[in-house]
Short mmCIF file of C-alpha atoms in Angstrom, two decimals:
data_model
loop_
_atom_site.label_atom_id
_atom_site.label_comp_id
_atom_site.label_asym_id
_atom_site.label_seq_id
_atom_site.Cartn_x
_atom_site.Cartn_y
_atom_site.Cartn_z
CA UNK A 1 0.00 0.00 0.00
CA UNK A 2 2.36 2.93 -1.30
CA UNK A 3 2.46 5.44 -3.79
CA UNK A 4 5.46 6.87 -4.41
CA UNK A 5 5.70 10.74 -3.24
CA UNK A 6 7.81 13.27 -2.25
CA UNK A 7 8.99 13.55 1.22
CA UNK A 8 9.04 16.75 1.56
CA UNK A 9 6.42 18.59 2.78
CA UNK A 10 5.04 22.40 2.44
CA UNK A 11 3.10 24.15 5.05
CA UNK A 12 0.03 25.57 3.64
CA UNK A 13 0.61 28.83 5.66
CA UNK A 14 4.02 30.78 6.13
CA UNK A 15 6.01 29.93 9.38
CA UNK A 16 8.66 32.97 9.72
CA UNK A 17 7.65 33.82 12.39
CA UNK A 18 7.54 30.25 13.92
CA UNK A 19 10.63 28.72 16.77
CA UNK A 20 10.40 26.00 17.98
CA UNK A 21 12.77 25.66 20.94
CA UNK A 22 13.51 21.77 22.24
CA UNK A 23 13.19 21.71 26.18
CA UNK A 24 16.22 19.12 27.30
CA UNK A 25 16.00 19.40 31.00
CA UNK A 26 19.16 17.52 31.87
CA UNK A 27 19.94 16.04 34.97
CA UNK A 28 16.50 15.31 36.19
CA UNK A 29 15.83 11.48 36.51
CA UNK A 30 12.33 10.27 37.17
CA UNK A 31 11.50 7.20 39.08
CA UNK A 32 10.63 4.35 36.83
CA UNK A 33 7.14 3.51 36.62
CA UNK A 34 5.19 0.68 35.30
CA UNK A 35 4.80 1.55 32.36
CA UNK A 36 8.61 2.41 31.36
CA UNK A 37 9.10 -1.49 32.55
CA UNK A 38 6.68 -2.95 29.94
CA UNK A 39 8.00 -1.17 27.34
CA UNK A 40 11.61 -2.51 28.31
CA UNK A 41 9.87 -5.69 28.58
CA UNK A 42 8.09 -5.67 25.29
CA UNK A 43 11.27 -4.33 23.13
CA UNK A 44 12.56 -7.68 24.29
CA UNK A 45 9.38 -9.60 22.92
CA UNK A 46 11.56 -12.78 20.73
CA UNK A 47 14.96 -12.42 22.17
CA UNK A 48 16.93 -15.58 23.17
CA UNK A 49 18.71 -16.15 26.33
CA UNK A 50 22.19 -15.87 24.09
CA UNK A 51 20.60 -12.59 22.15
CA UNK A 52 22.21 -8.91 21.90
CA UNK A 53 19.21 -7.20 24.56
CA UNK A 54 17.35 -4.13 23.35
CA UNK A 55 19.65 -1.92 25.15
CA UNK A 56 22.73 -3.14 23.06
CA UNK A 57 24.37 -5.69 25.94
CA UNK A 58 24.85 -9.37 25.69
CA UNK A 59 22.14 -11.33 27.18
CA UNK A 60 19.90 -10.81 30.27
CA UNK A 61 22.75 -11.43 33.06
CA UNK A 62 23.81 -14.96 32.81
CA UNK A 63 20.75 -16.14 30.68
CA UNK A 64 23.70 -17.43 28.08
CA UNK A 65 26.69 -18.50 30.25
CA UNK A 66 25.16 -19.81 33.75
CA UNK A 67 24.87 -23.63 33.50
CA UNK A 68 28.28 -24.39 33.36
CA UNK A 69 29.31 -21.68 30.62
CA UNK A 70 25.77 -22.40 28.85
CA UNK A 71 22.23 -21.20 28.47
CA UNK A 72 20.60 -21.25 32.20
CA UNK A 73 16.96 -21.33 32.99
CA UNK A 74 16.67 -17.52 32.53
CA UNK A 75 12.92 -16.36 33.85
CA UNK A 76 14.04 -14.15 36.13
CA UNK A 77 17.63 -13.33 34.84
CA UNK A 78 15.23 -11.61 32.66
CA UNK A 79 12.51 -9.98 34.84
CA UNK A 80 15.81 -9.01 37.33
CA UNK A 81 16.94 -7.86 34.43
CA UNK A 82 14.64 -5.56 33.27
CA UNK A 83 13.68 -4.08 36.51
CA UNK A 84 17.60 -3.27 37.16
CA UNK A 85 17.29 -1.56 33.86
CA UNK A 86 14.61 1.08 33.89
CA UNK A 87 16.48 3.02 36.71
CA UNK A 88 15.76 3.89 40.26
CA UNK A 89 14.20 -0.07 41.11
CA UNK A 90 15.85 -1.42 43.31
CA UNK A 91 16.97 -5.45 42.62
CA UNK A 92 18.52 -6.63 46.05
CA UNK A 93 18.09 -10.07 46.72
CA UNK A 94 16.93 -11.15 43.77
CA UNK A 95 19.37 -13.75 41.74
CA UNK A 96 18.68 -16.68 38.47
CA UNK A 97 16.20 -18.31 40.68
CA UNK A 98 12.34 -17.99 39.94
CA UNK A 99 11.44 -18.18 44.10
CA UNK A 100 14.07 -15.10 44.63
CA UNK A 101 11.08 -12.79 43.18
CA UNK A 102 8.46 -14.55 46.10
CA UNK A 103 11.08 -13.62 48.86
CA UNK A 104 11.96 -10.26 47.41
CA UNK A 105 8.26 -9.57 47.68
CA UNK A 106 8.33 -10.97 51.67
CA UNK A 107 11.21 -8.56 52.32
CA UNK A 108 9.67 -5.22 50.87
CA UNK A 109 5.94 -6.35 51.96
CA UNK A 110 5.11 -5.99 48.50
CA UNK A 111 2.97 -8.67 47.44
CA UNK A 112 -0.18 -8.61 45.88
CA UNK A 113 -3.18 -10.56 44.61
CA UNK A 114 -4.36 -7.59 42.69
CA UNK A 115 -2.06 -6.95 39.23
CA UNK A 116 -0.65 -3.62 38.22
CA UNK A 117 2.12 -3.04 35.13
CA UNK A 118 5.22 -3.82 35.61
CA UNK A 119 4.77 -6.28 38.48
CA UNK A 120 6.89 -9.61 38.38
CA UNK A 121 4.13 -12.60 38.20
CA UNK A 122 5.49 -16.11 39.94
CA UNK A 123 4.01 -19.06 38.97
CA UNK A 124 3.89 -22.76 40.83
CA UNK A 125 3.45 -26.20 39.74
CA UNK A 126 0.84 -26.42 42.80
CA UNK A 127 0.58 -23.65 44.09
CA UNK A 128 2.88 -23.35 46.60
CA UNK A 129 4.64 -20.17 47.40
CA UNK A 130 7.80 -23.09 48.45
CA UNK A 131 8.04 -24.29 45.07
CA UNK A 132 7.69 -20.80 42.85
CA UNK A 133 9.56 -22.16 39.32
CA UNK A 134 8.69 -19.33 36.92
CA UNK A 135 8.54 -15.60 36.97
CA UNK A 136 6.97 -13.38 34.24
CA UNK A 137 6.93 -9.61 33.75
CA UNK A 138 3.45 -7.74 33.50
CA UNK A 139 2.99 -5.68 30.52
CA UNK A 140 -1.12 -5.47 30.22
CA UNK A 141 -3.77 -5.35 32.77
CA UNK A 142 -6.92 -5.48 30.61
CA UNK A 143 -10.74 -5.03 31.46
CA UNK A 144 -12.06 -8.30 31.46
CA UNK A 145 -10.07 -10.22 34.19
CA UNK A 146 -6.70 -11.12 32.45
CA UNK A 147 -3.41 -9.66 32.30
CA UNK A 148 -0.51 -10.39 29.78
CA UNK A 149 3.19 -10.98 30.82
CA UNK A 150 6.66 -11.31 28.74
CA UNK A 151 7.68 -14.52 29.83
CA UNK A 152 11.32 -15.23 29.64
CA UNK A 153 12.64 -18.28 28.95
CA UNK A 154 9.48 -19.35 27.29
CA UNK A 155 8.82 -22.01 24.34
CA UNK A 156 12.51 -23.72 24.54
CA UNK A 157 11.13 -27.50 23.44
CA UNK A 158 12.02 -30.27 25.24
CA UNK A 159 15.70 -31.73 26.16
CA UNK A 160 18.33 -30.94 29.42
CA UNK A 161 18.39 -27.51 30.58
CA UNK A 162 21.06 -25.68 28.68
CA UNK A 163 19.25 -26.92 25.52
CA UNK A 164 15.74 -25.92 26.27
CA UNK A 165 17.40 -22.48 27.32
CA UNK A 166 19.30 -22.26 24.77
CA UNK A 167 16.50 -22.18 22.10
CA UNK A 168 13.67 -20.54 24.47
CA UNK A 169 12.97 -16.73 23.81
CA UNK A 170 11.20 -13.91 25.23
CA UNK A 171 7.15 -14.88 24.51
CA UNK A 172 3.87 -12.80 25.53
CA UNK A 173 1.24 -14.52 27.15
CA UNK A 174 -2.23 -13.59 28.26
CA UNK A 175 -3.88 -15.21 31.46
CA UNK A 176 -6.48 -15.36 33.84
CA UNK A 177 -5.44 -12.68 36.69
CA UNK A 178 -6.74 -14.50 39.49
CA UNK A 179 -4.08 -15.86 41.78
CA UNK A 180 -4.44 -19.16 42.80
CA UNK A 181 -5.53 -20.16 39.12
CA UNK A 182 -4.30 -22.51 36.82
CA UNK A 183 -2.94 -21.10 33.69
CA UNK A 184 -3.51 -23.43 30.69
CA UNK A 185 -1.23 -21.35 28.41
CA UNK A 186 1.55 -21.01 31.40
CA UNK A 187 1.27 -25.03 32.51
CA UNK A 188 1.35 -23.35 36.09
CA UNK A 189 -0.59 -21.66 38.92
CA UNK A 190 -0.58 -17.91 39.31
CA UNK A 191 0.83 -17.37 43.05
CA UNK A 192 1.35 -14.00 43.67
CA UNK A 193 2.25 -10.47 42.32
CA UNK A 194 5.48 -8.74 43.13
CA UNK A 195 5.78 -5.04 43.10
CA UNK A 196 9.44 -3.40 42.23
CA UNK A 197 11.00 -1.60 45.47
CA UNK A 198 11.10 1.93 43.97
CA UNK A 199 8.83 2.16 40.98
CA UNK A 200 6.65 5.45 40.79
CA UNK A 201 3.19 4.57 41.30
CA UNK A 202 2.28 8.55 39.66
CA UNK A 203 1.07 7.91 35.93
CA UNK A 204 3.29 9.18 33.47
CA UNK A 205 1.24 12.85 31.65
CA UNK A 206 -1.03 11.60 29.64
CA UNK A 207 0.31 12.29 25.56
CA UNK A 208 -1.91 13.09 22.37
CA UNK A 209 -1.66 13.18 19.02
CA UNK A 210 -3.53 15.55 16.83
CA UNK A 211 -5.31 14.04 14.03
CA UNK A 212 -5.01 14.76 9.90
CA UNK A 213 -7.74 14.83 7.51
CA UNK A 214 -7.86 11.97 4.60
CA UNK A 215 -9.94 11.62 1.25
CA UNK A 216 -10.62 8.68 0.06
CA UNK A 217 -11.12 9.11 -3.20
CA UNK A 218 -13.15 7.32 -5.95
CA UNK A 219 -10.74 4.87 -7.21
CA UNK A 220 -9.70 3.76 -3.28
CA UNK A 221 -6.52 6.04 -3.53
CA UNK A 222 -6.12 8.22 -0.31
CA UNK A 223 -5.33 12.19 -0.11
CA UNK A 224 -4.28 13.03 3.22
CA UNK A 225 -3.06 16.30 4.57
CA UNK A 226 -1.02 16.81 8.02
CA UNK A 227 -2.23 18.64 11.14
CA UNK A 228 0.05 21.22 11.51
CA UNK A 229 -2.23 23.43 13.49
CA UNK A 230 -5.66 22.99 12.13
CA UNK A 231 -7.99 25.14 14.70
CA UNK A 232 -5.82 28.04 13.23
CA UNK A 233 -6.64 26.72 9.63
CA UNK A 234 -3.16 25.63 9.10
CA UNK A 235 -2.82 22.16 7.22
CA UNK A 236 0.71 20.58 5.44
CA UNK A 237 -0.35 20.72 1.67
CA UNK A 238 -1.81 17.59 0.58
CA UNK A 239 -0.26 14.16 -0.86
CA UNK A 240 -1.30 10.71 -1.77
CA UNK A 241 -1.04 8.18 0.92
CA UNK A 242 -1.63 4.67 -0.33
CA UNK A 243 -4.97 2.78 -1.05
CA UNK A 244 -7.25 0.57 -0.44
CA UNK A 245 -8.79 -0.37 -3.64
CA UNK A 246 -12.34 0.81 -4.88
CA UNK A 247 -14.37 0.27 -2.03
CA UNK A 248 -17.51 2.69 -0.78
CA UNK A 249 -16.68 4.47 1.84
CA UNK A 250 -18.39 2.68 4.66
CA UNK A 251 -16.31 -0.07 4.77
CA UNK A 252 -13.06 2.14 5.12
CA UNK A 253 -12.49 2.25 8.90
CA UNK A 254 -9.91 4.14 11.15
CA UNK A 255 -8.42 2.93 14.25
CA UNK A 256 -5.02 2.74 16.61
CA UNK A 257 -5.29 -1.68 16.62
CA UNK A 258 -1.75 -2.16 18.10
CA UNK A 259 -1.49 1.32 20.68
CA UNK A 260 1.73 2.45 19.17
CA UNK A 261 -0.35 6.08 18.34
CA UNK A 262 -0.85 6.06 14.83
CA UNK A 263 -4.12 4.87 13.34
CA UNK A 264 -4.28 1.56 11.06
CA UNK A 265 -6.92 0.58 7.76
CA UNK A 266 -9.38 -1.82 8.52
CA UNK A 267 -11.85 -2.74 5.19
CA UNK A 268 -15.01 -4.51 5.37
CA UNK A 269 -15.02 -7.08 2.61
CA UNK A 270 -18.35 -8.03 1.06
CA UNK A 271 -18.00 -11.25 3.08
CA UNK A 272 -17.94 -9.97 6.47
CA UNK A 273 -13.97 -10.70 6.87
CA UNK A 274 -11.48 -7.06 7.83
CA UNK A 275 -8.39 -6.66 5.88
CA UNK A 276 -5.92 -4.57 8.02
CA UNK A 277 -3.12 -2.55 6.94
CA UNK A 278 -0.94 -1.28 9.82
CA UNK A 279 0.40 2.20 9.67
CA UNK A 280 4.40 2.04 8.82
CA UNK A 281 4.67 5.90 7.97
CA UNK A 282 1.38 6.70 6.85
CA UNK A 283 2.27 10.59 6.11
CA UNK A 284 4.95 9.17 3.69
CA UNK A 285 3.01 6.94 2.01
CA UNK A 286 4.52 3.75 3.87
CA UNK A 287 2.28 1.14 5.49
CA UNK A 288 2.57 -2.46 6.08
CA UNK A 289 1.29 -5.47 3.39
CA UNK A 290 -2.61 -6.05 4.07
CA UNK A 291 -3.95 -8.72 6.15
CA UNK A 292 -6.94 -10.64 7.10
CA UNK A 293 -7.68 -9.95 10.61
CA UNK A 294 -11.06 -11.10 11.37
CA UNK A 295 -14.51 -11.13 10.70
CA UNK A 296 -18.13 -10.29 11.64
CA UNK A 297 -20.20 -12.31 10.17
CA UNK A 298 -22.95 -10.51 7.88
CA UNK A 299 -22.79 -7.06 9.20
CA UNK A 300 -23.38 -3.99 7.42
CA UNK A 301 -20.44 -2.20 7.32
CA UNK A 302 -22.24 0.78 8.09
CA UNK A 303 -23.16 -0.59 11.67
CA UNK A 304 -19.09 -1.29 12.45
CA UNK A 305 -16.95 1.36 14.12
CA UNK A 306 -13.64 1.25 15.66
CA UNK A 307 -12.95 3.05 19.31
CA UNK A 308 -10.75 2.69 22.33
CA UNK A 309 -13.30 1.93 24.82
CA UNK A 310 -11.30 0.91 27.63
CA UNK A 311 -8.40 3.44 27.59
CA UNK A 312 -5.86 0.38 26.51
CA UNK A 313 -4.83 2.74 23.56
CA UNK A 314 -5.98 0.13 21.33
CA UNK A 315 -9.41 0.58 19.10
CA UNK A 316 -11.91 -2.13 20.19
CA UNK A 317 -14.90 -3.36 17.35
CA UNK A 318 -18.50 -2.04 17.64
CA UNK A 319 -21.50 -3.25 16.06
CA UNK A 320 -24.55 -0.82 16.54
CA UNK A 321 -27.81 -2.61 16.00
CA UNK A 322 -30.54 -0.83 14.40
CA UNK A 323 -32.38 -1.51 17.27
CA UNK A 324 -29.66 0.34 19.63
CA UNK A 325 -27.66 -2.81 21.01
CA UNK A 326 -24.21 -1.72 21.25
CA UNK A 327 -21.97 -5.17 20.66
CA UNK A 328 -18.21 -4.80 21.24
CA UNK A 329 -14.98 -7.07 20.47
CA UNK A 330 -12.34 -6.52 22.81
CA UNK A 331 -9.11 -5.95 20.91
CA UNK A 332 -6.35 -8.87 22.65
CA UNK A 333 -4.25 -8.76 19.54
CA UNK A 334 -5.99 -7.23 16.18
CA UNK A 335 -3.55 -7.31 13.91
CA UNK A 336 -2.71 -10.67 14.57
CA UNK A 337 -6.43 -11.47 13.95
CA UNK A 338 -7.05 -12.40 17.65
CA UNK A 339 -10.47 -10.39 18.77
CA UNK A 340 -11.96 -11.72 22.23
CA UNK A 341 -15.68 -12.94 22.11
CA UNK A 342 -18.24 -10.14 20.95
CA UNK A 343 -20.40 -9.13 24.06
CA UNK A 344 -23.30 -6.39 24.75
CA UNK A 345 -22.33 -4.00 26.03
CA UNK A 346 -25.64 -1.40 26.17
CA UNK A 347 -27.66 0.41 24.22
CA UNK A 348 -29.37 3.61 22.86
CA UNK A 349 -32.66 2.75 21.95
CA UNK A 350 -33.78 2.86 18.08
CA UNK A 351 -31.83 4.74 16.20
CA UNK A 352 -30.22 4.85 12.71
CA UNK A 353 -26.65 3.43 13.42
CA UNK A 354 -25.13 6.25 10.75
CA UNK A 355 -26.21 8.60 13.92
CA UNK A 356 -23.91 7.26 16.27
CA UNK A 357 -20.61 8.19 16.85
CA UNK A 358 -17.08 7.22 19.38
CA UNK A 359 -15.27 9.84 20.04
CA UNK A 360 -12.96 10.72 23.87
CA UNK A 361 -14.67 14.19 24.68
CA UNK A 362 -12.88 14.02 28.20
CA UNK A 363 -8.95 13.28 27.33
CA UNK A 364 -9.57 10.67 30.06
CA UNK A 365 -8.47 7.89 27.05
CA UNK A 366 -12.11 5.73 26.78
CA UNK A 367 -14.49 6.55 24.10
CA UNK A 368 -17.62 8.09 24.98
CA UNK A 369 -21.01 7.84 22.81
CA UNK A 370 -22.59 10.65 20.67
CA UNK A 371 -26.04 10.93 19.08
CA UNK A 372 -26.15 12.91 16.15
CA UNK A 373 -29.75 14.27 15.12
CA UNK A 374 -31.25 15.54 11.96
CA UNK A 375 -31.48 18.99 13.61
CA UNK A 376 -27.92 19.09 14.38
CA UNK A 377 -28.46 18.47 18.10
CA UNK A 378 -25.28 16.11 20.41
CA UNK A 379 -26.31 13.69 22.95
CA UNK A 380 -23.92 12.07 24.51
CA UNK A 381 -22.98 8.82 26.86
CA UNK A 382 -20.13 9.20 28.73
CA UNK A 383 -18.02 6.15 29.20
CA UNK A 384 -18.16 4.46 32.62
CA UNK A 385 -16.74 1.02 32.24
CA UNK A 386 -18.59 -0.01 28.28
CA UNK A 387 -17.30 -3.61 28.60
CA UNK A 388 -18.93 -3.98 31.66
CA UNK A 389 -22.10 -2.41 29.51
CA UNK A 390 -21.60 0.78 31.89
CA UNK A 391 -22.50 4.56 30.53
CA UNK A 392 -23.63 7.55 32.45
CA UNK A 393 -27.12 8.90 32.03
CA UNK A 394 -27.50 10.36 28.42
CA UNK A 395 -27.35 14.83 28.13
CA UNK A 396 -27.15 16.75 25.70
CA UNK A 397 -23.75 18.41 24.93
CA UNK A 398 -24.98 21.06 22.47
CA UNK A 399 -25.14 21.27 18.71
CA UNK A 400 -23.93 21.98 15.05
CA UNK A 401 -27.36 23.01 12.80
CA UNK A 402 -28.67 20.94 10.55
CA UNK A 403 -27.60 19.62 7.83
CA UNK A 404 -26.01 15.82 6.70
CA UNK A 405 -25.61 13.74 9.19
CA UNK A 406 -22.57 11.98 7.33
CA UNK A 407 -20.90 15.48 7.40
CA UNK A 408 -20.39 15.40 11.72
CA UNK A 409 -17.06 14.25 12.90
CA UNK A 410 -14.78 13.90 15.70
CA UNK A 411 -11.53 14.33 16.48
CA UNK A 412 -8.89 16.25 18.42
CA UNK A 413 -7.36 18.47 16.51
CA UNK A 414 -4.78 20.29 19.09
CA UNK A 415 -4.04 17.30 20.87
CA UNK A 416 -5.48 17.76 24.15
CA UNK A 417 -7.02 14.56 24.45
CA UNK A 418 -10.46 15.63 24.07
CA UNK A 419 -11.73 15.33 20.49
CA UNK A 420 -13.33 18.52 18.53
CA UNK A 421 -16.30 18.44 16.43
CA UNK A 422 -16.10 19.49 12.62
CA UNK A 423 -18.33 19.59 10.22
CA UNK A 424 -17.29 18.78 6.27
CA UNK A 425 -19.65 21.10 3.90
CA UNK A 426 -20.39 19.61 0.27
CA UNK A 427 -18.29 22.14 -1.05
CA UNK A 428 -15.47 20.38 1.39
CA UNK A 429 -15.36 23.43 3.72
CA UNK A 430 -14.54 22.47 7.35
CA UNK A 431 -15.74 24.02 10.21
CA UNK A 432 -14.56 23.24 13.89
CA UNK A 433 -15.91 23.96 17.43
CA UNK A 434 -12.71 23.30 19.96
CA UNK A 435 -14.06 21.08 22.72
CA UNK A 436 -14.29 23.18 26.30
CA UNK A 437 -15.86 21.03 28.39
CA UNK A 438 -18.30 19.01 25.75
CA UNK A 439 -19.51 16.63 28.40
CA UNK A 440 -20.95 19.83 29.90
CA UNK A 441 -22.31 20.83 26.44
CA UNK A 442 -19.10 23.79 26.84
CA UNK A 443 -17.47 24.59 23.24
CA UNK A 444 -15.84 27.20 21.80
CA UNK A 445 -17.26 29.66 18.95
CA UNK A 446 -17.45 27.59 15.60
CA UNK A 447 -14.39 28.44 13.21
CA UNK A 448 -13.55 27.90 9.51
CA UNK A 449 -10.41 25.72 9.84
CA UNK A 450 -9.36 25.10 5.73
CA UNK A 451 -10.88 22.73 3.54
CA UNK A 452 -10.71 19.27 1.18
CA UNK A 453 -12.32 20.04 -1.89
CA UNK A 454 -15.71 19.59 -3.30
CA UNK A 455 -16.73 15.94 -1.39
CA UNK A 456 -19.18 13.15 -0.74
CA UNK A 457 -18.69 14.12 3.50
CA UNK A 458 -18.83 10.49 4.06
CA UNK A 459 -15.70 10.30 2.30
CA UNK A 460 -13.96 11.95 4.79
CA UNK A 461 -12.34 11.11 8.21
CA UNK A 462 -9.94 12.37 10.60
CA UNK A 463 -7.34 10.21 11.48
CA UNK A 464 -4.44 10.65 13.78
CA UNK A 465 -1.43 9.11 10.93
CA UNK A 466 1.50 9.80 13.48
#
């Protein structure tokens, strides 16, 4: 999915005037927090215990060289190993044995039954905190009662110990996040969880990206142009982005499915299967080979959207029924093709499903629910806990005037977290109002904020390319 294009980009307005100034604070370290140790985790995700680590070092402390100059059992070489390496956690006591993690936990009163990320999971053959022979690292706590964890040491085969080690790598797993429970997918029992001694427990500032404006055009091709600062009606001239192949526009759909910030391509095929294309370098034209991912069944693909509703940075699958049954797919691993079971998750009452739109009004990360009406009117749901098939009471949050109903978006455009609404004009004119406080129908004076050309509305979307 490229086209070929020049890399270079002009802005559409004239930026003499513009400086922008990096802020380097040096010299002020931050505690590590969960977070920082999944991603250390994750970068790790396939490495062997004889591999050149993510941070340029040979191996994960003696992963390669302890069993008598060979691989080790190297579990927790490689949770010690990452904890020791995010800065300011503390790793006394801990050594190449899996039960070292238990008694670290004894010694800084830090075990757990409830999971939070970067925690060190250990893992019995039954269940006993004496016999602990696995540690994992988590890297996901998600909404519906598991957690996943980057398992050192993981998937080595049979044979004697430096052999098995020796071919084992780092491997993701999800499980049930229940101690005491068996894990199929582990071959153990979940025991406890072990916080780090010296993690921050503050969450990192929340960051936002500010989404572009794409065309897709009659052929499938896309026209995209960059958000450079679009309530000021400054857009990055425009440039074709890749393609999809003819397709109407309802089955194009927009959505972060991996949480790395930059919004992939699903299509709805005829059949009810989703082809995904994951976004390489979308504003250069560069995204990965399509994919199956999926499917729905017989859905029209005007029912489908893609949102985050549970703030994992990851867009979820919603099916709106005409009769106002909200279905949802919890995303586990999209792009891989790996959607958990579809549940219900509420609902709005009859309505036209082109009404109904996801969109976070509240920077707080989950999508909330918005009614559009003929008349131009917003009613919204804010998002309590959706998978759980929680919203708050339905208000309304203001309004646009009339006019199509395909021509009301969302998005954030200044990347604030909470998503404007614009309206696209036949003629392709766009008009924003900046989000206040939209939940309590608060929004700034409507503005003219640049424009796509003459336009079937439904044609175009607002993603955030990265």
């Amino acid at each position: 999915m490229k086209l070929s294009r020049a890399i270079i980009r002009v802005a559409t307005t004239l930026l003499s005037a513009a400086v922008l100034s990096p802020l380097l604070l040096a010299g002020q370290a931050q505690a590590a927090t969960g977070a920082d140790i999944a991603n250390l985790a994750n970068a790790n995700e396939g490495k062997m215990a004889c591999s050149t680590n993510s941070l340029g070092g040979r191996y994960f402390y003696t992963s390669c060289t302890g069993f008598s100059g060979r691989p080790e059992y190297w579990c927790a070489d490689f949770a010690k190993w990452v904890w020791a390496n995010v800065g300011g956690i503390s790793v006394n006591g801990l050594d190449p044995g899996a039960r070292s993690f238990y008694r670290y936990g004894v010694a800084n009163s830090s075990l757990s039954d409830t999971p939070r990320v970067g925690d060190a999971a250990v893992f019995s053959p039954n269940n006993s905190a004496s016999n602990i022979q696995h540690v994992a690292i988590v890297v996901a706590v998600n909404s519906n009662g598991t957690v996943r964890v980057q398992n050192g040491n993981w998937d080595g085969g049979s044979g004697d110990q430096p052999t098995t080690s020796g071919r084992s790598r780092v491997v993701p797993t999800t499980i049930n996040a229940t101690t005491g429970t068996y894990s199929a997918s582990e071959g153990y029992y979940l025991v406890k969880y072990v916080r780090p001694a010296g993690v921050s427990d503050a969450p990192p500032p929340p960051q936002f990206g500010k989404a572009d404006v794409v065309r897709l055009e009659a052929g499938g091709s896309l026209t995209g142009w960059q958000n450079f600062d679009a309530l000021g009606g400054s857009w990055f001239a425009p440039e074709g982005i890749g393609g999809v192949g003819p397709v109407e526009a309802s089955r194009v759909k927009y959505g972060d499915l991996d949480g790395d910030g930059k919004e992939d391509i699903v299509r709805v095929n005829a059949d009810g299967s989703l082809t995904g294309w994951k976004n390489g370098n979308a504003l250069t034209g560069s995204w990965h080979a399509p994919a199956g991912i999926g499917g729905v069944g017989d859905a029209d693909p005007a029912q489908l959207r893609l949102a985050d509703l549970n703030g994992d940075k990851r867009a979820d699958l919603v099916k709106i029924g005409t009769d106002g049954s909200l279905t949802a797919w919890l995303n586990n691993n999209a792009l891989a093709g790996s959607w958990y079971a579809p549940v219900a998750i509420g609902s709005t009452g009859p309505v036209n499903p082109a009404q109904l739109r996801f969109a976070d009004l509240n920077a707080d990360r989950k999508a909330d629910l918005i009614k559009v009406h003929a008349d131009g009117t917003l009613v919204a749901w804010q998002n309590s806990d959706a998978f759980a098939g929680s919203w708050y009471a339905p208000s309304t949050i203001g309004g646009v005037g009339a006019g199509p109903i395909s021509g009301v978006k969302f998005a954030d455009l200044n990347a604030d977290g909470k998503a404007e609404v614009i309206r696209v004009s036949g003629d392709g004119s766009l008009t924003a109002w900046q989000n206040n406080n939209a939940l309590a129908g608060s929004w700034h004076a409507p503005s003219s904020i640049g424009g796509v050309g003459t336009v079937d509305p439904e044609r175009v979307e607002f993603p955030d390319l990265g």
